[in-house]
Amino acid sequence: MAQHQSYPSPPSAEEARTNPIALLELREHVAREKLVKIEEQKLVREELKLCYRREGVNHISKCKHLALEYIRLMKENKEAINLN
């Protein structure tokens, strides 16, 4: 199994204001976090598509939890994108 790369904790916003390198590191950290959330949303969407196909006419009751999770992730990601 592949190991995940760990990154150092991001610099504080105060430090990023005075240090250009810290600002770059903070931007990279925020971008990585957004990409992770987007990928998580894609995984749930794929799982939801498979559930719809697998369950057929019962998809409304059987896949509801995935649909609600997907909606929650879409709202979170939309808010995260609108912050910047």
mmCIF file of C-alpha atoms in Angstrom:
data_model
loop_
_atom_site.group_PDB
_atom_site.id
_atom_site.type_symbol
_atom_site.label_atom_id
_atom_site.label_comp_id
_atom_site.label_asym_id
_atom_site.label_seq_id
_atom_site.Cartn_x
_atom_site.Cartn_y
_atom_site.Cartn_z
ATOM 1 C CA MET A 1 0.000 0.000 0.000
ATOM 2 C CA ALA A 2 1.321 3.441 -0.904
ATOM 3 C CA GLN A 3 2.217 5.789 1.887
ATOM 4 C CA HIS A 4 0.804 9.280 1.957
ATOM 5 C CA GLN A 5 3.196 12.164 1.794
ATOM 6 C CA SER A 6 3.030 14.273 4.913
ATOM 7 C CA TYR A 7 3.505 18.005 4.755
ATOM 8 C CA PRO A 8 4.649 20.305 7.549
ATOM 9 C CA SER A 9 1.988 22.377 9.233
ATOM 10 C CA PRO A 10 1.258 25.591 7.347
ATOM 11 C CA PRO A 11 2.597 28.925 8.567
ATOM 12 C CA SER A 12 0.260 31.288 10.350
ATOM 13 C CA ALA A 13 -1.476 34.087 8.471
ATOM 14 C CA GLU A 14 0.509 36.625 10.489
ATOM 15 C CA GLU A 15 3.789 35.018 9.462
ATOM 16 C CA ALA A 16 2.629 34.874 5.827
ATOM 17 C CA ARG A 17 2.092 38.645 5.804
ATOM 18 C CA THR A 18 5.725 39.336 6.605
ATOM 19 C CA ASN A 19 7.492 36.411 4.950
ATOM 20 C CA PRO A 20 7.015 35.786 1.201
ATOM 21 C CA ILE A 21 8.141 32.158 1.500
ATOM 22 C CA ALA A 22 5.603 31.544 4.252
ATOM 23 C CA LEU A 23 2.931 33.117 2.042
ATOM 24 C CA LEU A 24 3.783 30.703 -0.765
ATOM 25 C CA GLU A 25 3.692 27.742 1.637
ATOM 26 C CA LEU A 26 0.319 28.865 2.985
ATOM 27 C CA ARG A 27 -1.091 29.191 -0.552
ATOM 28 C CA GLU A 28 0.175 25.716 -1.449
ATOM 29 C CA HIS A 29 -1.374 24.291 1.709
ATOM 30 C CA VAL A 30 -4.764 25.865 0.948
ATOM 31 C CA ALA A 31 -4.603 24.614 -2.659
ATOM 32 C CA ARG A 32 -3.776 21.063 -1.496
ATOM 33 C CA GLU A 33 -6.677 21.094 0.963
ATOM 34 C CA LYS A 34 -9.086 22.238 -1.755
ATOM 35 C CA LEU A 35 -7.876 19.525 -4.130
ATOM 36 C CA VAL A 36 -8.365 16.866 -1.461
ATOM 37 C CA LYS A 37 -11.940 18.032 -0.866
ATOM 38 C CA ILE A 38 -12.680 18.033 -4.591
ATOM 39 C CA GLU A 39 -11.307 14.504 -4.975
ATOM 40 C CA GLU A 40 -13.396 13.358 -2.011
ATOM 41 C CA GLN A 41 -16.471 14.800 -3.730
ATOM 42 C CA LYS A 42 -15.581 12.959 -6.953
ATOM 43 C CA LEU A 43 -15.270 9.656 -5.083
ATOM 44 C CA VAL A 44 -18.684 10.081 -3.474
ATOM 45 C CA ARG A 45 -20.179 11.012 -6.869
ATOM 46 C CA GLU A 46 -18.769 7.840 -8.452
ATOM 47 C CA GLU A 47 -20.060 5.745 -5.560
ATOM 48 C CA LEU A 48 -23.484 7.384 -5.964
ATOM 49 C CA LYS A 49 -23.538 6.604 -9.706
ATOM 50 C CA LEU A 50 -22.728 2.969 -9.015
ATOM 51 C CA CYS A 51 -25.401 2.809 -6.337
ATOM 52 C CA TYR A 52 -28.021 4.230 -8.732
ATOM 53 C CA ARG A 53 -27.153 1.606 -11.337
ATOM 54 C CA ARG A 54 -26.982 -1.254 -8.845
ATOM 55 C CA GLU A 55 -30.226 -0.474 -6.995
ATOM 56 C CA GLY A 56 -32.388 0.387 -10.000
ATOM 57 C CA VAL A 57 -35.906 1.398 -8.982
ATOM 58 C CA ASN A 58 -34.990 1.335 -5.277
ATOM 59 C CA HIS A 59 -32.210 3.899 -5.676
ATOM 60 C CA ILE A 60 -34.159 6.660 -3.915
ATOM 61 C CA SER A 61 -34.235 4.836 -0.592
ATOM 62 C CA LYS A 62 -31.022 2.816 -0.922
ATOM 63 C CA CYS A 63 -28.740 5.638 -2.117
ATOM 64 C CA LYS A 64 -30.176 8.503 -0.086
ATOM 65 C CA HIS A 65 -27.219 8.613 2.324
ATOM 66 C CA LEU A 66 -24.779 9.001 -0.580
ATOM 67 C CA ALA A 67 -26.893 11.691 -2.222
ATOM 68 C CA LEU A 68 -27.040 13.670 1.026
ATOM 69 C CA GLU A 69 -23.279 13.301 1.518
ATOM 70 C CA TYR A 70 -22.660 14.472 -2.054
ATOM 71 C CA ILE A 71 -24.883 17.525 -1.552
ATOM 72 C CA ARG A 72 -23.076 18.365 1.696
ATOM 73 C CA LEU A 73 -19.676 18.120 -0.009
ATOM 74 C CA MET A 74 -20.843 20.284 -2.923
ATOM 75 C CA LYS A 75 -21.992 22.997 -0.516
ATOM 76 C CA GLU A 76 -18.722 22.857 1.445
ATOM 77 C CA ASN A 77 -16.610 23.033 -1.706
ATOM 78 C CA LYS A 78 -18.672 25.892 -3.104
ATOM 79 C CA GLU A 79 -18.177 27.855 0.125
ATOM 80 C CA ALA A 80 -14.442 27.105 0.114
ATOM 81 C CA ILE A 81 -14.080 28.335 -3.458
ATOM 82 C CA ASN A 82 -16.071 31.509 -2.758
ATOM 83 C CA LEU A 83 -13.815 32.420 0.175
ATOM 84 C CA ASN A 84 -10.929 33.256 -2.137
#
